[in-house]
Short mmCIF file of C-alpha atoms in Angstrom, two decimals:
data_model
loop_
_atom_site.label_atom_id
_atom_site.label_comp_id
_atom_site.label_asym_id
_atom_site.label_seq_id
_atom_site.Cartn_x
_atom_site.Cartn_y
_atom_site.Cartn_z
CA LEU A 1 22.74 -2.84 -81.69
CA SER A 2 21.64 -6.31 -82.65
CA LYS A 3 21.48 -9.20 -80.33
CA GLY A 4 25.07 -10.78 -80.08
CA GLN A 5 26.62 -7.78 -81.59
CA THR A 6 29.18 -5.89 -79.33
CA THR A 7 29.83 -2.69 -81.16
CA PHE A 8 27.59 -0.04 -82.67
CA LYS A 9 27.24 0.35 -86.37
CA GLU A 10 26.02 3.64 -88.09
CA TYR A 11 22.13 2.91 -88.95
CA ALA A 12 21.81 5.95 -91.31
CA THR A 13 22.92 9.30 -92.14
CA MET A 14 20.33 12.18 -91.73
CA LEU A 15 19.40 14.31 -94.73
CA GLU A 16 20.60 17.53 -92.56
CA ARG A 17 22.86 17.08 -89.97
CA ASN A 18 21.33 18.71 -86.93
CA ALA A 19 22.27 18.98 -83.24
CA LYS A 20 19.95 19.53 -80.21
CA ALA A 21 16.95 17.71 -82.28
CA SER A 22 14.59 15.24 -80.74
CA SER A 23 13.39 12.01 -81.93
CA ILE A 24 10.94 9.39 -81.51
CA VAL A 25 9.83 6.07 -83.38
CA ILE A 26 6.71 5.83 -85.23
CA GLN A 27 5.40 2.94 -87.20
CA ASP A 28 9.07 1.56 -87.70
CA GLU A 29 10.73 4.92 -88.83
CA ILE A 30 12.98 7.30 -86.68
CA TRP A 31 11.25 10.84 -86.86
CA ILE A 32 13.80 13.53 -86.12
CA THR A 33 12.45 17.04 -85.43
CA GLY A 34 13.94 20.36 -85.44
CA GLY A 35 17.41 21.01 -83.82
CA ILE A 36 20.03 23.47 -84.78
CA ARG A 37 22.24 23.71 -87.77
CA ASN A 38 25.07 26.08 -88.38
CA GLY A 39 23.96 28.01 -85.09
CA ILE A 40 20.48 28.60 -86.52
CA SER A 41 17.35 26.92 -85.24
CA GLU A 42 15.64 24.56 -87.67
CA LYS A 43 11.76 23.64 -88.09
CA SER A 44 12.50 20.99 -90.44
CA SER A 45 11.96 17.24 -89.77
CA GLU A 46 12.97 13.91 -91.51
CA PHE A 47 12.13 10.16 -91.48
CA ILE A 48 14.69 7.27 -91.59
CA LYS A 49 14.09 3.56 -91.89
CA ASP A 50 16.57 1.23 -92.60
CA ASN A 51 18.90 3.23 -95.26
CA SER A 52 15.94 5.35 -96.89
CA LYS A 53 15.11 8.72 -95.56
CA ARG A 54 12.70 11.20 -96.31
CA LYS A 55 11.74 14.68 -95.62
CA GLY A 56 9.08 15.08 -92.72
CA PRO A 57 6.83 17.84 -91.78
CA ASP A 58 7.89 21.16 -90.75
CA LEU A 59 7.48 22.06 -87.19
CA PRO A 60 5.11 24.94 -86.42
CA GLU A 61 8.10 27.08 -85.44
CA LYS A 62 11.90 26.99 -85.32
CA LEU A 63 12.88 24.81 -82.16
CA PHE A 64 15.86 22.82 -80.56
CA ASN A 65 16.24 21.47 -76.98
CA HIS A 66 12.63 20.38 -77.36
CA ILE A 67 11.11 17.12 -76.86
CA ILE A 68 8.66 15.10 -78.98
CA ILE A 69 6.82 12.13 -77.33
CA LYS A 70 4.61 9.58 -79.02
CA LEU A 71 1.11 9.58 -77.40
CA ASN A 72 -0.09 6.77 -79.94
CA GLU A 73 0.50 5.66 -83.34
CA GLU A 74 -1.94 8.62 -84.44
CA THR A 75 -0.73 11.38 -82.48
CA SER A 76 2.57 12.90 -81.07
CA MET A 77 3.34 15.98 -78.61
CA LEU A 78 5.98 18.44 -79.13
CA ILE A 79 6.81 20.15 -75.69
CA GLY A 80 8.78 23.16 -74.98
CA GLY A 81 12.50 23.81 -76.33
CA GLU A 82 14.01 27.05 -77.48
CA GLY A 83 13.10 28.85 -80.46
CA GLU A 84 14.40 31.83 -82.18
CA LYS A 85 16.42 34.19 -80.15
CA ASP A 86 17.13 31.39 -77.98
CA LYS A 87 13.71 31.95 -76.23
CA THR A 88 12.73 29.03 -73.80
CA SER A 89 9.17 28.00 -74.73
CA GLU A 90 6.25 27.22 -72.66
CA LYS A 91 4.30 26.13 -76.03
CA THR A 92 2.98 22.47 -76.78
CA TYR A 93 1.67 21.03 -80.28
CA TYR A 94 -0.10 17.91 -80.92
CA TYR A 95 0.90 16.44 -84.35
CA PHE A 96 -1.77 14.19 -86.01
CA HIS A 97 -0.01 11.84 -88.37
CA ALA A 98 -3.09 10.79 -90.43
CA ASN A 99 -3.63 14.46 -91.91
CA ASP A 100 -0.27 15.69 -91.41
CA SER A 101 -1.45 18.75 -89.19
CA TRP A 102 -0.14 20.67 -85.83
CA THR A 103 -2.50 21.84 -83.29
CA LEU A 104 -1.59 24.28 -80.39
CA GLY A 105 -1.85 22.17 -77.19
CA PRO A 106 -2.09 23.46 -73.64
CA PRO A 107 0.88 25.86 -72.65
CA LEU A 108 3.38 24.55 -69.76
CA LYS A 109 3.24 26.72 -66.78
CA THR A 110 6.81 26.91 -66.81
CA GLY A 111 8.75 27.16 -70.27
CA ARG A 112 11.74 25.00 -70.40
CA ASN A 113 14.02 23.09 -72.62
CA ARG A 114 16.63 20.19 -72.06
CA HIS A 115 14.02 18.51 -70.38
CA ALA A 116 12.57 15.02 -70.03
CA ALA A 117 8.97 13.74 -70.76
CA GLY A 118 7.04 10.77 -71.29
CA LEU A 119 3.66 8.83 -70.62
CA ILE A 120 2.99 7.32 -67.27
CA LYS A 121 -0.01 5.05 -66.44
CA ASP A 122 -2.18 5.79 -63.33
CA LYS A 123 -2.65 2.20 -61.67
CA GLU A 124 -6.05 2.90 -60.48
CA THR A 125 -7.72 4.62 -63.63
CA LEU A 126 -5.14 2.76 -66.06
CA GLU A 127 -5.31 6.27 -68.16
CA GLU A 128 -1.90 7.56 -69.37
CA HIS A 129 -0.76 10.94 -68.51
CA ILE A 130 1.94 13.14 -69.99
CA VAL A 131 4.69 14.21 -67.54
CA VAL A 132 7.37 16.82 -68.21
CA MET A 133 10.35 17.13 -65.59
CA GLY A 134 13.01 19.34 -65.17
CA GLY A 135 14.96 21.05 -67.77
CA SER A 136 17.02 24.58 -67.96
CA GLY A 137 14.68 27.02 -66.27
CA ALA A 138 12.67 24.49 -64.49
CA GLU A 139 15.18 22.13 -62.59
CA ASP A 140 13.21 21.00 -59.73
CA ASN A 141 9.81 21.30 -61.67
CA VAL A 142 7.45 18.57 -62.59
CA GLU A 143 4.21 19.17 -64.62
CA ILE A 144 1.50 16.53 -65.59
CA LEU A 145 -1.18 16.78 -68.27
CA PHE A 146 -4.08 14.47 -66.96
CA HIS A 147 -5.83 12.57 -69.81
CA GLY A 148 -8.67 14.47 -71.06
CA GLU A 149 -7.82 17.78 -69.24
CA LYS A 150 -6.65 21.07 -71.06
CA ALA A 151 -4.36 22.48 -68.50
CA TRP A 152 -0.89 21.26 -67.01
CA LYS A 153 -0.74 20.83 -63.37
CA GLU A 154 2.30 21.18 -61.18
CA GLY A 155 3.58 18.32 -59.15
CA MET A 156 2.49 14.52 -58.89
CA GLU A 157 0.78 14.38 -55.68
CA THR A 158 -2.28 13.67 -57.35
CA CYS A 159 -1.40 10.76 -59.48
CA THR A 160 -0.69 7.06 -58.16
CA ILE A 161 1.81 5.36 -60.63
CA GLU A 162 3.59 2.18 -60.47
#
């Protein structure tokens, strides 16, 4: 939606139509990951910019109802979701854009799908931490991965945010 525009218009169509995918913006491109097509979970991804589209890297496994967040321009994190046989996942993966590689991250304490996640900044240390909230199977659960840590912690009592 552009300034002054009052209705949405189609930006672009996907290479492959998927439902229950996740997306982020990386270097002016929309990166759409995973999803479900014709009832089958996918590990494909694609990038869209303006009206051009290109195939992206395959996910490390088939996933839908997952989250992908941008940690910075070089690194993203794939969190949870549902995989084959609709199994809820506690897995996380780091994706390094420069060398097009996935690395297994620390597992969530509680597997989840259809959840929310994002970065928060600690107002005292100014470090950014990853927070995962709710989702199917973890409705009232919050987990946080503190900057530099290798394991998720439940709750947010130890982080002061603005």
